[in-house]
Amino acid sequence: MKQVDRLLAEKLLHISAIKLQPRNPFTWASGWNSPIYTDNRKTLSFPDVRAFIKVELCRAILEEFEMPDAVAGVATGAIAQGALVADTLGLPYAYVRSAPKDHGLENLIEGNLKPGQKVVVVEDLISTGGSSLKAIEAIRKAGCEVVGIIAIFSYEFPVAAEAFKNANVKQVALSNYNALLESALETNYINESDIDTLKMWRKDPANWTPDGVIKG
């Protein structure tokens, strides 16, 4: 039986929530060349995939963190999935904006988190970890304890692992870059000749080029 990480990677590729184009890379907002593009919001349009992710997120939370007091999603990609998880577990829910509202109460956290609550953060994608850590900081400032963060997918960048370690936050992802490459190769989504350059990208994404040569 396939592991959850491999099975989910196949599902994400099948619905084009993740695309791999090592020979015709994407350009990220950061200016990086990237052979991968991820939009896990697409999973919400596929009931079977949506349900699979919801169930596996809940299972992983209970296995890795036990039952928390509340769930918090990270805007905008994880707002819906976080709500689905909280509803399934019967827990209070809130979500964290990337920036405070510029009107009204100027909330950064939408919802009602109470000081002292143990909170699990739900994220759709862990890249460098920047947006996740901002959300964690906001929740901590609200007086809550962040017991961990769980994501649908992680690129497994070393910089993210180091950042979460420094912030003393346990991170868990249902699927990851290594599992994706294995699934993509097995299903002939990519060729064996693509593997080396795809692995090089993750080692140094800021300087990667389509020919696999690292700049600088």
Short mmCIF file of C-alpha atoms in Angstrom, two decimals:
data_model
loop_
_atom_site.label_atom_id
_atom_site.label_comp_id
_atom_site.label_asym_id
_atom_site.label_seq_id
_atom_site.Cartn_x
_atom_site.Cartn_y
_atom_site.Cartn_z
CA MET A 1 0.00 0.00 0.00
CA LYS A 2 1.29 3.44 -0.92
CA GLN A 3 2.15 5.88 1.83
CA VAL A 4 0.01 8.99 2.26
CA ASP A 5 2.75 11.30 0.96
CA ARG A 6 3.05 9.40 -2.34
CA LEU A 7 -0.70 8.96 -2.74
CA LEU A 8 -1.41 12.64 -2.14
CA ALA A 9 1.40 13.68 -4.50
CA GLU A 10 -0.26 11.66 -7.27
CA LYS A 11 -3.60 13.29 -6.56
CA LEU A 12 -2.11 16.79 -6.63
CA LEU A 13 -0.39 16.12 -9.94
CA HIS A 14 -3.54 14.56 -11.41
CA ILE A 15 -5.71 17.64 -10.73
CA SER A 16 -2.87 20.06 -11.65
CA ALA A 17 -2.72 21.51 -8.13
CA ILE A 18 1.00 20.93 -8.66
CA LYS A 19 2.72 21.27 -12.01
CA LEU A 20 6.28 20.24 -12.85
CA GLN A 21 7.99 21.84 -15.85
CA PRO A 22 11.76 21.38 -15.54
CA ARG A 23 12.37 22.34 -19.17
CA ASN A 24 9.96 25.29 -19.24
CA PRO A 25 10.13 26.70 -15.71
CA PHE A 26 7.82 29.14 -14.01
CA THR A 27 8.90 32.49 -12.60
CA TRP A 28 7.90 33.08 -9.00
CA ALA A 29 7.01 36.50 -7.60
CA SER A 30 10.43 36.47 -5.95
CA GLY A 31 12.02 36.32 -9.41
CA TRP A 32 13.23 32.75 -8.91
CA ASN A 33 13.13 30.33 -11.80
CA SER A 34 11.19 27.30 -10.63
CA PRO A 35 10.36 23.93 -12.22
CA ILE A 36 7.34 23.60 -9.90
CA TYR A 37 4.17 25.56 -9.34
CA THR A 38 1.76 24.75 -6.53
CA ASP A 39 -1.81 25.95 -5.99
CA ASN A 40 -3.47 23.72 -3.41
CA ARG A 41 -6.63 25.83 -3.47
CA LYS A 42 -7.55 23.77 -6.53
CA THR A 43 -8.10 20.78 -4.26
CA LEU A 44 -11.28 22.43 -2.97
CA SER A 45 -12.94 21.90 -6.37
CA PHE A 46 -12.46 18.12 -6.24
CA PRO A 47 -14.63 16.58 -3.50
CA ASP A 48 -12.67 13.33 -3.28
CA VAL A 49 -9.31 15.08 -3.00
CA ARG A 50 -10.73 17.69 -0.63
CA ALA A 51 -12.12 14.96 1.64
CA PHE A 52 -8.89 12.95 1.51
CA ILE A 53 -6.85 15.96 2.59
CA LYS A 54 -9.29 16.88 5.35
CA VAL A 55 -9.26 13.37 6.81
CA GLU A 56 -5.48 13.04 6.61
CA LEU A 57 -4.92 16.47 8.17
CA CYS A 58 -7.17 15.49 11.07
CA ARG A 59 -5.46 12.13 11.46
CA ALA A 60 -2.01 13.70 11.45
CA ILE A 61 -3.02 16.35 13.99
CA LEU A 62 -4.28 13.72 16.42
CA GLU A 63 -1.19 11.55 15.90
CA GLU A 64 1.42 14.30 16.03
CA PHE A 65 -0.09 16.90 18.38
CA GLU A 66 -3.00 15.21 20.17
CA MET A 67 -6.28 17.13 20.40
CA PRO A 68 -5.63 20.91 20.44
CA ASP A 69 -7.97 23.54 21.85
CA ALA A 70 -8.35 25.37 18.53
CA VAL A 71 -7.32 25.40 14.87
CA ALA A 72 -5.96 28.40 12.96
CA GLY A 73 -5.64 28.62 9.19
CA VAL A 74 -3.13 30.79 7.36
CA ALA A 75 -4.63 33.19 4.81
CA THR A 76 -5.47 32.80 2.12
CA GLY A 77 -4.62 29.32 0.89
CA ALA A 78 -5.42 27.44 4.10
CA ILE A 79 -8.54 29.30 5.24
CA ALA A 80 -10.96 26.74 3.80
CA GLN A 81 -8.97 23.63 4.69
CA GLY A 82 -8.43 24.89 8.21
CA ALA A 83 -12.18 25.42 8.61
CA LEU A 84 -12.89 21.91 7.33
CA VAL A 85 -10.44 20.45 9.83
CA ALA A 86 -11.83 22.45 12.75
CA ASP A 87 -15.37 21.43 11.82
CA THR A 88 -14.44 17.75 11.62
CA LEU A 89 -12.65 17.85 14.98
CA GLY A 90 -15.38 19.98 16.56
CA LEU A 91 -12.94 22.74 17.52
CA PRO A 92 -12.98 26.56 17.53
CA TYR A 93 -11.52 28.10 14.39
CA ALA A 94 -9.79 31.32 13.40
CA TYR A 95 -7.58 32.40 10.55
CA VAL A 96 -4.59 34.70 10.40
CA ARG A 97 -4.30 37.43 7.79
CA SER A 98 -1.02 38.23 6.06
CA ALA A 99 -1.51 41.84 7.25
CA PRO A 100 -4.02 43.60 9.51
CA LYS A 101 -7.19 44.96 7.91
CA ASP A 102 -6.83 48.61 6.96
CA HIS A 103 -10.26 49.51 8.37
CA GLY A 104 -12.63 48.68 11.19
CA LEU A 105 -10.94 46.83 14.05
CA GLU A 106 -7.80 46.27 11.96
CA ASN A 107 -7.79 42.60 12.92
CA LEU A 108 -4.84 40.37 12.12
CA ILE A 109 -6.57 37.30 13.54
CA GLU A 110 -10.14 36.72 12.38
CA GLY A 111 -12.06 34.67 14.90
CA ASN A 112 -11.85 34.17 18.63
CA LEU A 113 -8.67 32.67 20.03
CA LYS A 114 -8.44 32.77 23.82
CA PRO A 115 -5.19 33.24 25.74
CA GLY A 116 -3.83 29.93 26.98
CA GLN A 117 -5.36 27.84 24.20
CA LYS A 118 -3.22 25.21 22.49
CA VAL A 119 -3.47 25.91 18.76
CA VAL A 120 -2.54 23.88 15.68
CA VAL A 121 -1.82 25.97 12.60
CA VAL A 122 -2.98 24.68 9.21
CA GLU A 123 -1.04 25.75 6.10
CA ASP A 124 -1.55 24.79 2.47
CA LEU A 125 2.11 25.03 1.43
CA ILE A 126 5.40 25.42 3.24
CA SER A 127 8.01 27.11 1.07
CA THR A 128 10.54 29.23 2.96
CA GLY A 129 8.25 29.25 5.99
CA GLY A 130 7.95 33.04 6.12
CA SER A 131 4.16 33.39 6.01
CA SER A 132 3.69 30.49 8.41
CA LEU A 133 6.04 31.99 10.98
CA LYS A 134 4.30 35.37 10.79
CA ALA A 135 1.00 33.63 11.57
CA ILE A 136 2.62 31.72 14.44
CA GLU A 137 4.02 34.96 15.86
CA ALA A 138 0.57 36.60 15.72
CA ILE A 139 -1.03 33.65 17.54
CA ARG A 140 1.63 33.70 20.22
CA LYS A 141 1.15 37.44 20.71
CA ALA A 142 -2.53 36.68 21.30
CA GLY A 143 -1.43 34.64 24.30
CA CYS A 144 -1.89 31.19 22.77
CA GLU A 145 0.50 28.25 22.60
CA VAL A 146 1.28 27.01 19.08
CA VAL A 147 1.73 23.27 19.45
CA GLY A 148 2.65 22.77 15.79
CA ILE A 149 1.97 23.49 12.16
CA ILE A 150 0.62 21.05 9.61
CA ALA A 151 0.66 21.59 5.85
CA ILE A 152 -0.72 19.88 2.80
CA PHE A 153 2.65 20.06 1.03
CA SER A 154 6.22 21.10 1.77
CA TYR A 155 9.10 21.86 -0.58
CA GLU A 156 11.43 20.75 2.24
CA PHE A 157 13.74 23.72 1.85
CA PRO A 158 16.56 23.59 4.41
CA VAL A 159 15.96 27.28 5.18
CA ALA A 160 12.39 26.48 6.26
CA ALA A 161 13.48 23.60 8.48
CA GLU A 162 16.02 25.86 10.15
CA ALA A 163 13.48 28.67 10.62
CA PHE A 164 10.93 26.40 12.31
CA LYS A 165 13.64 24.91 14.49
CA ASN A 166 14.73 28.37 15.62
CA ALA A 167 11.11 29.27 16.33
CA ASN A 168 10.68 26.05 18.34
CA VAL A 169 7.75 24.89 16.21
CA LYS A 170 7.16 21.31 15.12
CA GLN A 171 6.18 21.08 11.44
CA VAL A 172 4.43 18.23 9.67
CA ALA A 173 3.40 17.94 6.01
CA LEU A 174 1.14 15.36 4.41
CA SER A 175 3.31 15.28 1.28
CA ASN A 176 6.63 16.67 0.20
CA TYR A 177 9.01 17.30 -2.67
CA ASN A 178 10.76 13.94 -2.50
CA ALA A 179 7.47 12.05 -2.56
CA LEU A 180 6.35 14.21 -5.47
CA LEU A 181 9.41 13.35 -7.57
CA GLU A 182 8.96 9.65 -6.86
CA SER A 183 5.28 9.76 -7.85
CA ALA A 184 5.94 11.90 -10.92
CA LEU A 185 8.60 9.48 -12.15
CA GLU A 186 6.48 6.39 -11.47
CA THR A 187 3.51 7.83 -13.38
CA ASN A 188 5.71 9.06 -16.27
CA TYR A 189 4.85 12.67 -15.51
CA ILE A 190 8.59 13.35 -15.76
CA ASN A 191 11.54 11.45 -17.20
CA GLU A 192 14.50 9.96 -15.37
CA SER A 193 16.66 12.59 -17.08
CA ASP A 194 14.73 15.34 -15.24
CA ILE A 195 15.50 14.10 -11.75
CA ASP A 196 18.96 15.59 -11.30
CA THR A 197 17.96 19.13 -12.24
CA LEU A 198 14.81 18.91 -10.11
CA LYS A 199 16.87 17.88 -7.10
CA MET A 200 19.38 20.67 -7.76
CA TRP A 201 16.57 23.22 -7.71
CA ARG A 202 15.60 22.37 -4.16
CA LYS A 203 19.21 22.65 -2.98
CA ASP A 204 19.54 26.23 -4.26
CA PRO A 205 16.21 27.53 -5.64
CA ALA A 206 17.32 31.17 -5.74
CA ASN A 207 20.13 30.45 -8.21
CA TRP A 208 18.78 27.49 -10.18
CA THR A 209 18.52 27.65 -13.99
CA PRO A 210 16.59 25.38 -16.40
CA ASP A 211 19.77 23.73 -17.63
CA GLY A 212 20.53 22.66 -14.09
CA VAL A 213 23.49 25.03 -13.77
CA ILE A 214 23.62 26.94 -10.48
CA LYS A 215 24.34 30.65 -10.96
CA GLY A 216 26.90 32.45 -8.85
#
